[in-house]
mmCIF file of C-alpha atoms in Angstrom:
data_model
loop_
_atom_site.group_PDB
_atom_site.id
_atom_site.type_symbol
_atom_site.label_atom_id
_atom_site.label_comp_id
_atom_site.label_asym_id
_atom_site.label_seq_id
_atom_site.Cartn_x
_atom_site.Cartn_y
_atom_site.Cartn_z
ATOM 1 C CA UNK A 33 74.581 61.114 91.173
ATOM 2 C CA UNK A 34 73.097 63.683 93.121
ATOM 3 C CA UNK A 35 73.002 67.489 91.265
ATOM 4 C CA UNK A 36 74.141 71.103 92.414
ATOM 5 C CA UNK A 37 72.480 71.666 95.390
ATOM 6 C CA UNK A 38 71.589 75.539 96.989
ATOM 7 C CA UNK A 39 70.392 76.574 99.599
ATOM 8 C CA UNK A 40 68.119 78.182 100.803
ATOM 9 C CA UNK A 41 65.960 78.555 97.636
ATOM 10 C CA UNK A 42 64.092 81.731 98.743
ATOM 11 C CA UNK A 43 65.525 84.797 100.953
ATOM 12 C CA UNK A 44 64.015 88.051 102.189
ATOM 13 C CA UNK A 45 66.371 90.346 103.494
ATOM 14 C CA UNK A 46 66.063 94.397 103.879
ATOM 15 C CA UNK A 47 68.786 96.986 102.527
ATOM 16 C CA UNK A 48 71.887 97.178 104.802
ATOM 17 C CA UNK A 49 71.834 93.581 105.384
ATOM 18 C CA UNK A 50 74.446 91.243 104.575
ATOM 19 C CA UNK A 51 73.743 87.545 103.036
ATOM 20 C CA UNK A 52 75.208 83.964 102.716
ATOM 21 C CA UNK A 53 74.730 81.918 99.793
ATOM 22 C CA UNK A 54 75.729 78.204 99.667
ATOM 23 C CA UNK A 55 76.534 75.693 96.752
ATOM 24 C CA UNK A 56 77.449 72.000 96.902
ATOM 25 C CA UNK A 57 78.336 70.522 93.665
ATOM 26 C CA UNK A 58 78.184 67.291 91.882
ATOM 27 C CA UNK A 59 80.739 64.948 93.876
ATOM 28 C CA UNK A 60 83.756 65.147 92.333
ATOM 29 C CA UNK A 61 83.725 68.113 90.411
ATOM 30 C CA UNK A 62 86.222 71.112 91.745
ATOM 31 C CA UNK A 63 84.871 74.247 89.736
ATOM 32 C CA UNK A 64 82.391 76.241 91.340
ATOM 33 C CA UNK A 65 80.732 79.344 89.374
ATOM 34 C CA UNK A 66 78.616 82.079 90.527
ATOM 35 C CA UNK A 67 75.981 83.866 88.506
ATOM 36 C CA UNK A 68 73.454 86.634 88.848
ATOM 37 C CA UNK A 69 70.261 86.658 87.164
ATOM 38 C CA UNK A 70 67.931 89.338 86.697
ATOM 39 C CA UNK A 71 65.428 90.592 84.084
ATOM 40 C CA UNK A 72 67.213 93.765 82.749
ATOM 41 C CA UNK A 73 71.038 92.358 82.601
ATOM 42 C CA UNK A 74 70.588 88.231 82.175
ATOM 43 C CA UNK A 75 72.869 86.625 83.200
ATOM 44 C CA UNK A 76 76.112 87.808 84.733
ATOM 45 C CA UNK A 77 79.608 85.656 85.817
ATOM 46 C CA UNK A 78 80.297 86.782 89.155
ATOM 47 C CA UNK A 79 83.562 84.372 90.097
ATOM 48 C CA UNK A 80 84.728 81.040 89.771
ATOM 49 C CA UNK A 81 86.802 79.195 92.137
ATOM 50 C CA UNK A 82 88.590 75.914 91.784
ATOM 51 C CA UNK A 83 90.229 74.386 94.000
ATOM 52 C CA UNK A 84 89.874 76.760 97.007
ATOM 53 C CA UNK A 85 91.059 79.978 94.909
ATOM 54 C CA UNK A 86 89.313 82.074 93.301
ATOM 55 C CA UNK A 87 90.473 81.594 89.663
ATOM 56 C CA UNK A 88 88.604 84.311 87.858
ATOM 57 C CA UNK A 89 85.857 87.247 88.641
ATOM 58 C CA UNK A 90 83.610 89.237 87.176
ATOM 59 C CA UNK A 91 82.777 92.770 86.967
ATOM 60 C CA UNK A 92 80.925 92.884 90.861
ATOM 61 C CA UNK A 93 81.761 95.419 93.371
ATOM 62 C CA UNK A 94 83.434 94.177 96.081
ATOM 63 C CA UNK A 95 80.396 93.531 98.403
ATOM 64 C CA UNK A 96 80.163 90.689 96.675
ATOM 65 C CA UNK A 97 82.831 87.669 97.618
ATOM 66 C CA UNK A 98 82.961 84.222 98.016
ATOM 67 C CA UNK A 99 84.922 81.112 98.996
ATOM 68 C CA UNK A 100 85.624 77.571 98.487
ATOM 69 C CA UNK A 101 86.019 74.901 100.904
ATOM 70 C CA UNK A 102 88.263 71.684 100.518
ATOM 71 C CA UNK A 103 85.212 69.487 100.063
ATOM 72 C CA UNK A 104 84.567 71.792 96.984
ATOM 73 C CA UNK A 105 81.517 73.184 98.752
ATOM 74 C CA UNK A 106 81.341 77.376 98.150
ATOM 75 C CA UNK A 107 79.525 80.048 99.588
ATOM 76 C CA UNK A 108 78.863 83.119 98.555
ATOM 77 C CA UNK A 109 78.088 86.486 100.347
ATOM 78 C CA UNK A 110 76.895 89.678 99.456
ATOM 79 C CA UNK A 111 77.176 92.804 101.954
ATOM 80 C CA UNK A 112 75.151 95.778 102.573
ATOM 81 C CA UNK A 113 72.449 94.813 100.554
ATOM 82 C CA UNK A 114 71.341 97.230 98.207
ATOM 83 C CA UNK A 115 67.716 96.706 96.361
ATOM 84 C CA UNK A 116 69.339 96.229 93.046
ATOM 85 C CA UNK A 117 70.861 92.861 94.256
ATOM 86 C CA UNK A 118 67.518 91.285 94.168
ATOM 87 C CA UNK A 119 67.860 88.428 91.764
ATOM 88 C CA UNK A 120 68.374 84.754 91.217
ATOM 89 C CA UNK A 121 71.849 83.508 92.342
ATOM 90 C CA UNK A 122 72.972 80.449 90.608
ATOM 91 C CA UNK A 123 75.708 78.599 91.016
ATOM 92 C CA UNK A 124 77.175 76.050 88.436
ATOM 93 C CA UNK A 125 79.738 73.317 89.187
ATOM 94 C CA UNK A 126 82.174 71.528 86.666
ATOM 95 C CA UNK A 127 85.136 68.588 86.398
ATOM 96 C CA UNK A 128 87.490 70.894 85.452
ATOM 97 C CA UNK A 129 88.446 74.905 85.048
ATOM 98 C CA UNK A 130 86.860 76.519 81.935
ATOM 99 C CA UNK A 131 84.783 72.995 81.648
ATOM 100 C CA UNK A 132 81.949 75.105 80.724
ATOM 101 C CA UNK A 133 79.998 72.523 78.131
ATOM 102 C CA UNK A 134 80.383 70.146 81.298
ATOM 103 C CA UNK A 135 79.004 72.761 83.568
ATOM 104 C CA UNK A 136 75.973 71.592 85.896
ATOM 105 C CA UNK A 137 73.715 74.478 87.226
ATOM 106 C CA UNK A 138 71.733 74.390 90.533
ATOM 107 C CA UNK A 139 68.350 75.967 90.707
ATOM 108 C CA UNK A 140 69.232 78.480 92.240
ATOM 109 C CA UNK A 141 68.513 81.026 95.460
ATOM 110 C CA UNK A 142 66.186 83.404 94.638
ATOM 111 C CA UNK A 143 66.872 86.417 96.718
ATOM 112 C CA UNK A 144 64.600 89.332 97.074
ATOM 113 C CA UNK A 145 66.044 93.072 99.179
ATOM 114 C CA UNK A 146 63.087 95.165 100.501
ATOM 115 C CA UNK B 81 78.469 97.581 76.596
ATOM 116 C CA UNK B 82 76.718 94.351 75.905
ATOM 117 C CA UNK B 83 78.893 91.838 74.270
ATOM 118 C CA UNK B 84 76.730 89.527 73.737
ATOM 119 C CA UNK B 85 73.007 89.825 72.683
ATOM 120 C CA UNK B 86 70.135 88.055 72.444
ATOM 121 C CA UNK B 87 67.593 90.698 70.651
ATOM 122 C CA UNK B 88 64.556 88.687 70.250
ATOM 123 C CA UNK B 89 63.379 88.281 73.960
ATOM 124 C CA UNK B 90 60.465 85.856 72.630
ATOM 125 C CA UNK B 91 59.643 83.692 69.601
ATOM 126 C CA UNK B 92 56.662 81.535 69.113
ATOM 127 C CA UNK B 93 56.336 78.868 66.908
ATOM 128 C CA UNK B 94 54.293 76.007 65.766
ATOM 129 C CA UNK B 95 54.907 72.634 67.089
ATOM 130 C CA UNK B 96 56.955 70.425 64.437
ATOM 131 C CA UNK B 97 58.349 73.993 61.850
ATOM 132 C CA UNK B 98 61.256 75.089 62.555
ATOM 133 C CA UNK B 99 63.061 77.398 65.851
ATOM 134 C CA UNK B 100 65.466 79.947 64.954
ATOM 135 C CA UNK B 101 67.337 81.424 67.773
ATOM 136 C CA UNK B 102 69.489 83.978 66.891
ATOM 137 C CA UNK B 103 72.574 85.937 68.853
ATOM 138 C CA UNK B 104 74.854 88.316 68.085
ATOM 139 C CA UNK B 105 78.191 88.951 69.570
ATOM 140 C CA UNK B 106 81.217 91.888 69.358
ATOM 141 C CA UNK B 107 84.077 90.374 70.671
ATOM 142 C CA UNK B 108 86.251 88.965 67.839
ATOM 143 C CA UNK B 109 88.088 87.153 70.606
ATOM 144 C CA UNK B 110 85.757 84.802 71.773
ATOM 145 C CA UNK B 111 86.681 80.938 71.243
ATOM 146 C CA UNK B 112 83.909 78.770 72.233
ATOM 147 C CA UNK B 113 80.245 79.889 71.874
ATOM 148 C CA UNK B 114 77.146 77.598 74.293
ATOM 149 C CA UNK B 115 73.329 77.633 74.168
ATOM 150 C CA UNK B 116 71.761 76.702 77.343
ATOM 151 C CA UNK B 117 68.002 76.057 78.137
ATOM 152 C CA UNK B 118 66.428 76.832 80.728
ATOM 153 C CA UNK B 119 63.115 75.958 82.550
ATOM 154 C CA UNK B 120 60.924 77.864 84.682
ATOM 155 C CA UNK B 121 62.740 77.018 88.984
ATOM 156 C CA UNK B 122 65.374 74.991 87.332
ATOM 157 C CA UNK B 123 68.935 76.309 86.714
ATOM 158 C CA UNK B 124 70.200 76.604 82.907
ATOM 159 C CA UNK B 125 71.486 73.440 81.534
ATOM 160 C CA UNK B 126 74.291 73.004 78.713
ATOM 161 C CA UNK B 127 72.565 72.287 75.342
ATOM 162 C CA UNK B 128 75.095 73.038 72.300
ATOM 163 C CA UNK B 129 77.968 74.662 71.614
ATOM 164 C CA UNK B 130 80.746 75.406 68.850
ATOM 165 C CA UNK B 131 84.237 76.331 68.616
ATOM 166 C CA UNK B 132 84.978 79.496 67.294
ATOM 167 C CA UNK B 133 87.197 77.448 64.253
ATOM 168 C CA UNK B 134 83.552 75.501 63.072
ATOM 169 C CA UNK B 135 81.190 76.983 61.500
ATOM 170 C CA UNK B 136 78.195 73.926 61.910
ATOM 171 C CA UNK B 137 77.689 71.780 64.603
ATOM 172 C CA UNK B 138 74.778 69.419 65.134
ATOM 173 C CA UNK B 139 72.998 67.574 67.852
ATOM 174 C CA UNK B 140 70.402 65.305 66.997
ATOM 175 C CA UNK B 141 67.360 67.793 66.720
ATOM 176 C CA UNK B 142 69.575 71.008 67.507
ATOM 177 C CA UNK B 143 71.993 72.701 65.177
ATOM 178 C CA UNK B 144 74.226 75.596 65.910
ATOM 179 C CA UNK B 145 75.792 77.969 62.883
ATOM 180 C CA UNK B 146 78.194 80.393 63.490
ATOM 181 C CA UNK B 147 79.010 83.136 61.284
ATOM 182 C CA UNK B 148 82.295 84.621 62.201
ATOM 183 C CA UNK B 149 82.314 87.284 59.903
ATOM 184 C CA UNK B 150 78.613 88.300 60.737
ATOM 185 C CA UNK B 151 79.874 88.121 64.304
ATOM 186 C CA UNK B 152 76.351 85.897 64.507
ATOM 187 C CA UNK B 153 74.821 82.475 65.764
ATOM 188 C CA UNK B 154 72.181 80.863 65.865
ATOM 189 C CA UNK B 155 70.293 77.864 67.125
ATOM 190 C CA UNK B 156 68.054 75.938 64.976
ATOM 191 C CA UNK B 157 65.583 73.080 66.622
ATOM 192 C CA UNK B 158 64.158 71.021 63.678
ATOM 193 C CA UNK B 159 60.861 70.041 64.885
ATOM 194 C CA UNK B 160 60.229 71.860 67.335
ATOM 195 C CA UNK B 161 58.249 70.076 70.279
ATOM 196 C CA UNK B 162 56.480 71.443 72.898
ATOM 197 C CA UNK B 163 58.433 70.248 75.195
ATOM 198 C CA UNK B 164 61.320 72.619 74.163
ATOM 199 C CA UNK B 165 59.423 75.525 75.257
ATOM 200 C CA UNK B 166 61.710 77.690 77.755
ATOM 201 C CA UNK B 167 64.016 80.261 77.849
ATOM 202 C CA UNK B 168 67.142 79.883 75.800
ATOM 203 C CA UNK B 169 70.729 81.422 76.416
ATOM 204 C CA UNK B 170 73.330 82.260 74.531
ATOM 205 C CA UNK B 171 76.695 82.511 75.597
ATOM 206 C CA UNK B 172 80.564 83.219 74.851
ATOM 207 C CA UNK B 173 84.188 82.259 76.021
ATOM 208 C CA UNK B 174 86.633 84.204 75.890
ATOM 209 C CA UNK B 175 90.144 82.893 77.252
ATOM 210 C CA UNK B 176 92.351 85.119 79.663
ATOM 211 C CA UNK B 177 95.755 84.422 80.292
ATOM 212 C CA UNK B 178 97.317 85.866 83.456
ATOM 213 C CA UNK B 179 100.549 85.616 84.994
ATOM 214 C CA UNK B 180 99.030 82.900 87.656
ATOM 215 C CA UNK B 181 97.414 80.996 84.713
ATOM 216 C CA UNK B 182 94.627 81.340 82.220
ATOM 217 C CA UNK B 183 90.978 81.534 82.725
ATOM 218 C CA UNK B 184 87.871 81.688 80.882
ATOM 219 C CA UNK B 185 84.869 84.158 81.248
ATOM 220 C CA UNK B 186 81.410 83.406 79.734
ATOM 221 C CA UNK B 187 79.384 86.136 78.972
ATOM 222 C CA UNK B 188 75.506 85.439 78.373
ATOM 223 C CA UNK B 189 72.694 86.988 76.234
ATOM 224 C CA UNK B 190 69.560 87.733 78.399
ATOM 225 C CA UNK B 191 68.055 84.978 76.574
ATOM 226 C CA UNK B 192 64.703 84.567 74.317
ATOM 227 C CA UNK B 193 61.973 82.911 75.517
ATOM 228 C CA UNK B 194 60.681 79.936 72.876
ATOM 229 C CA UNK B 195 57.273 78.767 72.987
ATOM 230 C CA UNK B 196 55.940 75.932 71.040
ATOM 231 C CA UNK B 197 52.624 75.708 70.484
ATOM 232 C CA UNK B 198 50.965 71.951 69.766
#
């Protein structure tokens, strides 16, 4: 069975600029979760949708959003990039909602804002 | 405010003692408490966890204690290997319940880097 998949792995982008992150989880699962990693704060829940709603979200400004499609695939995308947003973007997919000891992480995208 | 921490961002040990990993949390309200590993270009994966009503739960090499009253955990790896050096995560649930339905949150530690030494 194939794992979470992201792409890209590696971004560049310069403040102002907006970005698009996408996640395709393990076949069959329907909960998609977004996290931020960085070296000062961990890591932080950004939202979770299941699906195609978003079911719950964490405390992001609103320059941050995502979606879900039906096949369960999710993107997420982050607006007027602001240096602080540099960070690794993970995204973890589950069976079910709240499934978190089930929860399978990609690798991640590793964004960097110059 | 961090609700959950993780205040020893390292810990090095000798291959086959013993790994403590220790977390602390505020939140009275959390339910469900996970440890996840996590390797260097690889996302975390799920390792342990323990209800909020246990106070022991054990996995082979890993064990998990929870002290509710301390508000503490911790993660103990009995013997360590090498191959269980990486970056370790604590985190909590805690269950919302909204008028559309409830929802959990997880909220992590910044994690401690383990490194076993042969």
């Amino acid at each position: 069975k194939a794992g979470v998949t992201q792409t890209p792995r590696y971004l560049i982008k310069t403040r102002g600029q907006q970005v698009t992150l996408s996640c395709s989880p393990i076949s069959g699962h329907r909960s998609v979760s977004w996290y931020q990693q960085t070296p000062g704060q961990g890591l932080q829940f950004l939202f979770e949708y299941f699906s195609e709603t978003q079911r719950n979200k964490g405390n992001f400004p609103g320059r941050f959003s995502g979606r879900q499609f039906s096949n369960s695939r999710s993107e997420m995308n982050v607006s007027t990039l602001e240096l602080g947003d540099s960070a690794l973007y993970l995204c973890a997919s589950s069976l079910v909602r709240g499934g978190h000891n089930e929860q399978f992480f990609g690798p991640g995208t590793r964004l960097t804002v110059l | 405010d961090q609700q959950v921490k993780q205040n020893s961002p390292s810990l090095s040990v000798q291959e086959g003692r013993i790994s403590i990993l220790n977390c602390d949390y505020t939140n009275s309200m959390f339910d469900y408490f996970l440890w996840y590993k996590k390797y260097p270009a690889e996302g975390p994966t799920f390792l342990i966890s323990i209800s909020s009503i246990k106070d022991k739960n054990e996995d082979g090499r890993f064990t998990v204690f929870l002290n509710k009253s301390a508000k503490h955990l911790s993660l103990h790896i009995v013997p360590s290997q090498p191959g269980d050096s990486a970056v370790y995560f604590c985190a909590a649930r805690l269950l919302q319940v909204r008028s559309g339905g409830s929802n959990y949150k997880l909220t992590f530690g910044k994690g401690t880097l383990l490194t076993v030494n042969p």
